[in-house]
Structure formats: C-alpha cells, structure tokens
Amino acid sequence: MTARIAGIGICVPENIITNDDLAKIVDTNDEWIRSRTGICERRISTEDGTSALAAKAAKKALEAAGVSPEEIDILILGTSSPDYNYPSGACEVQAAIGAVNAVAFDISAACAGFIFAMEIVQGFFQAGIYKTALIIGSETLSKVTDWSDRGTCVLFGDGAGAAVLKADEKGIIDMMMGSDGTKGPVLACQSRTLGNFLTGTKPEIGFMTMDGQEVFRFAVKKVPESVEILLKKTGIPKEEIKYYVLHQANERIIEAAAKRLKEPMDKFPMSISRYGNTSTASIPLLLNEMVEHGMLEPGDKIVMSGFGAGMTWGAVLLEW
Ligand code: UT7
C-alpha cells in the first residue's frame, strides 16, 4: 500500500500586503522584491493563528476527499510558527474538526514540513498501521518576522494547506528526506530563550534571522540533487514527469533548479508571486491551484520537493 492524495484544501488570510505596502515600513521597493524573488504580494493574518488557519484548510481537504473527520487515523501538522509550545497545533486542529479517532502531533521541519509529514504517513501506510491521514502545512510567520529587517520581512507570508492521504495501490512511488544540523544557524528563530531563577535571565522573544545567500546556495544545490536521486532510484525518465512542484521560496531558486535539471520552466508551476514564501504551506497551496486549474489527471507523475531551516530537505515522486 502507498499514500494517495485524495483531497486538498487551503486557507489564506484575507489581508493582502503588496510590495508597495512594505516599502512604506522598510527601505525597499517593488522592483527589488519582484526581480530578486518573484514576489508581488503576500497574505498576513490579523485574526487567525496557525491552528485556526490549519483547521479551516483541513475541513476543506476533508470535503474535497469525501472523508469524515472520524475516519482520520493520523493527523500531522508541519509548522515552524505554532501558536503555543503546547498543546500541539495538531491537537488543536483535532479538537476543532472532530477527528476523534486520530493520533495528532506536530513536526518541525520548516519549509520541508509538508514533505516530511507525507513521508511519515507513507511509512505508517506501508507498515499497514493506518489507512487514512490528514497532513497540514500551516504558518503565521508574520508573528516571528522582524518587520524592520528588509532582508527577511519581504519574503514570507501566512497561509495553510492540507491534504487527505489514503492508503491505495497507486500514489507515492518513492521518496527521500535529509537534514544537516550543522547548518542550523543560517535560518533560525530563537523565540524561546532560556530563563530560570538560577541564571537570573528572563525569557525573551526572538525573531527570524537568515543568511539569505547561504540558504540560496543550499537550495539551488539540494533541490535538483534530491529530484535527481529520486529519478535515478525509480528509473523514471524526466520525460515522464509532468510537473515539479517545488517549495515556493524564490522564483530564482526555482529557475536555477530547472536549469540544473535541464527541464523547461513550464514544468515548474509557481504561486510565489501571490503568496510569497509560506514555508510548509507553499507546496499544498500550489497543488490546490493546480487541481483547481485542472492541471492534474489520474496517472500523471509529479515530483514535489521542499527545503528549509534545520537545514532540512525532502522530495516525493508520486502518481496522481
Ligand atoms: O524557505 C527558505 C527560506 N529562505 C530562502 O529561501 C531565502 C533564500 N535567499 C534568497 O532568496 C535571497 O538570498 C534573498 C532574496 C534573501 C536576497 O537576494 P540576494 O540577491 O541574495 O540579495 P543580497 O542579500 O545579496 O543583497 C543585495 C543587496 C544588498 O545591498 P548592497 O549590500 O549590495 O548595497 C542588500 O542590503 O540588496 C539589499 N537588500 C535589499 N534592497 C531592497 C536586501 N534586501 C533588500 C530589500 N529591498 N528588501
């Protein structure tokens, strides 16, 4: 048995923040942001937190799949901006949607979170332990963004995407995942600084920090590398891959990956211009659009690939 995507749902906040809006609060401009990243606007949440966005996306995914909340065996939320240390966002979603029979937990794999969640589910399906899963990528990174740092604040957006996975004959063909903790400091958010009565220190709120060029170099190497590994392992030729659904971090990263893979840009759909980098939500947001636009037919082969803080990376090759 393998994992098949049975339905997708998304939720993005209503507030649209354009590049011109950001130029009013930091020293930046529309031309720089568009040409360096491909981003034109992003959504920023003022009401819903990570769990609320996740629950709304989850309900839509269940509806699309025709699956009831009670049928869910396992519910995984990938996020790097949870509302609380605990309870987990996944447990909050479980309560909100009534997935009473599910085991629910969060995973922290940053922008690779959706891919990691899918691969964890695949393991359970292959072992015959569970049959129906709900995976969600949800972020409100706006709350850990330093809105005076133009190097990061123009990049990210809030949003959530969810998918119902069912154990089936066809679906995931192969997958890979990896991490390198030595590169942790290049993209970090130290929002839980230690504080106790012995050290006399107090907990401090920290913001996201990033060495953009280092992350860029990492991504343009790892994304094509992970795709190549999967193609080689499965023996599936590139001609059979209809689309590469990559984490939407920067248009230039996606272009560089296409070039290294020697594949045409029309195989790389994008939604970054409208949502910015929504971290673990970016892949399901894009997949949802592809479904809405009728771009995917049963039997199509696609590769999904994500990378992010940790550093983490992963890719999945599946048949739709
Ligand atoms: O999900 C993973 C999360 N992160 C990423 O994927 C980030 C990967 N990295 C990137 O996308 C790019 O490195 C950035 C978009 C972050 C930056 O693009 P870059 O082409 O690497 O620019 P840079 O950092 O080399 O900066 C070039 C110049 C600098 O000015 P000087 O030193 O040349 O005078 C920056 O200070 O651009 C300046 N700059 C800006 N200017 C206007 C940096 N941010 C901005 C800005 N507006 N927002």
mmCIF file of N, CA and C and ligand atoms in Angstrom, residues 27-29 32-33 36-37 111 150-151 154-156 187 210 212-213 215-216 247 249-250 252-253 277 279 307-308, ligand 1:
data_model
loop_
_atom_site.group_PDB
_atom_site.id
_atom_site.type_symbol
_atom_site.label_atom_id
_atom_site.label_comp_id
_atom_site.label_asym_id
_atom_site.label_seq_id
_atom_site.Cartn_x
_atom_site.Cartn_y
_atom_site.Cartn_z
ATOM 1 N N ASP A 27 13.133 50.097 4.028
ATOM 2 C CA ASP A 27 13.779 50.676 2.859
ATOM 3 C C ASP A 27 13.860 49.622 1.747
ATOM 4 N N THR A 28 12.774 49.497 1.001
ATOM 5 C CA THR A 28 12.741 48.528 -0.095
ATOM 6 C C THR A 28 11.864 49.085 -1.205
ATOM 7 N N ASN A 29 11.711 48.352 -2.295
ATOM 8 C CA ASN A 29 10.825 48.825 -3.365
ATOM 9 C C ASN A 29 10.328 47.630 -4.171
ATOM 10 N N TRP A 32 12.827 45.846 -6.627
ATOM 11 C CA TRP A 32 13.832 44.962 -5.994
ATOM 12 C C TRP A 32 13.176 43.637 -5.614
ATOM 13 N N ILE A 33 12.036 43.698 -4.960
ATOM 14 C CA ILE A 33 11.416 42.463 -4.459
ATOM 15 C C ILE A 33 10.999 41.560 -5.626
ATOM 16 N N ARG A 36 14.252 40.172 -7.489
ATOM 17 C CA ARG A 36 15.105 39.255 -6.712
ATOM 18 C C ARG A 36 14.367 38.018 -6.208
ATOM 19 N N THR A 37 13.022 38.081 -6.159
ATOM 20 C CA THR A 37 12.294 36.959 -5.543
ATOM 21 C C THR A 37 11.100 36.469 -6.367
ATOM 22 N N CYS A 111 10.306 24.523 6.091
ATOM 23 C CA CYS A 111 9.650 24.501 4.780
ATOM 24 C C CYS A 111 9.590 23.105 4.158
ATOM 25 N N ARG A 150 14.650 44.287 6.269
ATOM 26 C CA ARG A 150 14.196 44.171 4.874
ATOM 27 C C ARG A 150 14.701 42.895 4.210
ATOM 28 N N GLY A 151 15.748 42.297 4.774
ATOM 29 C CA GLY A 151 16.301 41.064 4.198
ATOM 30 C C GLY A 151 15.390 39.860 4.388
ATOM 31 N N VAL A 154 10.286 40.918 3.567
ATOM 32 C CA VAL A 154 9.614 40.997 2.270
ATOM 33 C C VAL A 154 9.314 39.608 1.693
ATOM 34 N N LEU A 155 9.880 38.576 2.316
ATOM 35 C CA LEU A 155 9.838 37.250 1.700
ATOM 36 C C LEU A 155 8.645 36.385 2.081
ATOM 37 N N PHE A 156 8.217 36.493 3.342
ATOM 38 C CA PHE A 156 7.307 35.467 3.872
ATOM 39 C C PHE A 156 5.842 35.898 3.898
ATOM 40 N N LEU A 187 19.411 29.837 9.177
ATOM 41 C CA LEU A 187 17.996 30.240 9.152
ATOM 42 C C LEU A 187 17.389 29.803 10.485
ATOM 43 N N MET A 210 18.243 35.241 9.111
ATOM 44 C CA MET A 210 18.588 34.402 7.951
ATOM 45 C C MET A 210 19.803 34.937 7.205
ATOM 46 N N GLY A 212 20.582 34.905 3.835
ATOM 47 C CA GLY A 212 19.843 34.631 2.599
ATOM 48 C C GLY A 212 20.681 33.974 1.518
ATOM 49 N N GLN A 213 21.914 34.473 1.358
ATOM 50 C CA GLN A 213 22.750 33.930 0.273
ATOM 51 C C GLN A 213 23.134 32.484 0.535
ATOM 52 N N VAL A 215 21.367 30.305 2.302
ATOM 53 C CA VAL A 215 20.172 29.472 2.070
ATOM 54 C C VAL A 215 19.966 29.292 0.560
ATOM 55 N N PHE A 216 20.168 30.354 -0.171
ATOM 56 C CA PHE A 216 20.014 30.314 -1.632
ATOM 57 C C PHE A 216 20.949 29.262 -2.239
ATOM 58 N N HIS A 247 8.971 23.791 -3.385
ATOM 59 C CA HIS A 247 8.725 24.792 -2.348
ATOM 60 C C HIS A 247 8.929 26.183 -2.938
ATOM 61 N N ALA A 249 10.026 29.416 -2.526
ATOM 62 C CA ALA A 249 10.836 30.302 -1.676
ATOM 63 C C ALA A 249 11.321 31.515 -2.455
ATOM 64 N N ASN A 250 11.673 31.290 -3.716
ATOM 65 C CA ASN A 250 12.214 32.367 -4.539
ATOM 66 C C ASN A 250 12.152 31.887 -5.991
ATOM 67 N N ARG A 252 13.878 32.712 -8.389
ATOM 68 C CA ARG A 252 15.228 32.464 -8.947
ATOM 69 C C ARG A 252 15.756 31.092 -8.532
ATOM 70 N N ILE A 253 15.355 30.622 -7.339
ATOM 71 C CA ILE A 253 15.774 29.274 -6.912
ATOM 72 C C ILE A 253 15.116 28.243 -7.829
ATOM 73 N N ASN A 277 6.693 33.416 0.346
ATOM 74 C CA ASN A 277 7.139 32.129 0.874
ATOM 75 C C ASN A 277 6.290 31.798 2.109
ATOM 76 N N SER A 279 6.368 28.959 3.617
ATOM 77 C CA SER A 279 7.056 27.863 4.292
ATOM 78 C C SER A 279 6.346 26.528 4.047
ATOM 79 N N PHE A 307 12.599 22.354 0.989
ATOM 80 C CA PHE A 307 13.843 22.528 1.750
ATOM 81 C C PHE A 307 13.611 23.658 2.752
ATOM 82 N N GLY A 308 14.360 23.649 3.817
ATOM 83 C CA GLY A 308 14.179 24.756 4.756
ATOM 84 C C GLY A 308 15.095 24.672 5.961
HETATM 85 O O1 UT7 B 1 12.231 28.724 2.696
HETATM 86 C C1 UT7 B 1 13.584 29.060 2.763
HETATM 87 C C2 UT7 B 1 13.673 30.457 3.231
HETATM 88 N N1 UT7 B 1 14.643 31.313 2.690
HETATM 89 C C3 UT7 B 1 15.035 31.443 1.407
HETATM 90 O O2 UT7 B 1 14.690 30.711 0.539
HETATM 91 C C4 UT7 B 1 15.966 32.582 1.125
HETATM 92 C C5 UT7 B 1 16.958 32.281 0.025
HETATM 93 N N2 UT7 B 1 17.665 33.519 -0.355
HETATM 94 C C6 UT7 B 1 17.118 34.434 -1.152
HETATM 95 O O3 UT7 B 1 16.003 34.273 -1.612
HETATM 96 C C7 UT7 B 1 17.932 35.661 -1.499
HETATM 97 O O4 UT7 B 1 19.239 35.495 -0.989
HETATM 98 C C8 UT7 B 1 17.315 36.974 -0.944
HETATM 99 C C9 UT7 B 1 16.048 37.289 -1.715
HETATM 100 C C10 UT7 B 1 17.029 36.854 0.529
HETATM 101 C C11 UT7 B 1 18.288 38.127 -1.182
HETATM 102 O O5 UT7 B 1 18.609 38.239 -2.555
HETATM 103 P P1 UT7 B 1 20.137 38.410 -2.982
HETATM 104 O O6 UT7 B 1 20.156 38.535 -4.441
HETATM 105 O O7 UT7 B 1 20.920 37.267 -2.372
HETATM 106 O O8 UT7 B 1 20.498 39.784 -2.322
HETATM 107 P P2 UT7 B 1 21.685 40.117 -1.302
HETATM 108 O O9 UT7 B 1 21.391 39.554 0.049
HETATM 109 O O10 UT7 B 1 22.990 39.785 -1.948
HETATM 110 O O11 UT7 B 1 21.575 41.681 -1.218
HETATM 111 C C12 UT7 B 1 21.872 42.518 -2.340
HETATM 112 C C13 UT7 B 1 21.619 43.956 -1.927
HETATM 113 C C14 UT7 B 1 22.261 44.339 -0.602
HETATM 114 O O12 UT7 B 1 22.672 45.683 -0.709
HETATM 115 P P3 UT7 B 1 24.225 46.049 -1.007
HETATM 116 O O13 UT7 B 1 24.991 45.449 0.109
HETATM 117 O O14 UT7 B 1 24.504 45.424 -2.335
HETATM 118 O O15 UT7 B 1 24.192 47.529 -1.024
HETATM 119 C C15 UT7 B 1 21.125 44.264 0.393
HETATM 120 O O16 UT7 B 1 21.310 45.100 1.502
HETATM 121 O O17 UT7 B 1 20.210 44.156 -1.763
HETATM 122 C C16 UT7 B 1 19.965 44.736 -0.455
HETATM 123 N N3 UT7 B 1 18.671 44.300 0.003
HETATM 124 C C17 UT7 B 1 17.531 44.922 -0.316
HETATM 125 N N4 UT7 B 1 17.292 46.016 -1.053
HETATM 126 C C18 UT7 B 1 15.994 46.395 -1.196
HETATM 127 C C19 UT7 B 1 18.383 43.213 0.778
HETATM 128 N N5 UT7 B 1 17.062 43.133 0.965
HETATM 129 C C20 UT7 B 1 16.505 44.182 0.298
HETATM 130 C C21 UT7 B 1 15.201 44.634 0.112
HETATM 131 N N6 UT7 B 1 14.986 45.739 -0.641
HETATM 132 N N7 UT7 B 1 14.142 44.002 0.652
#
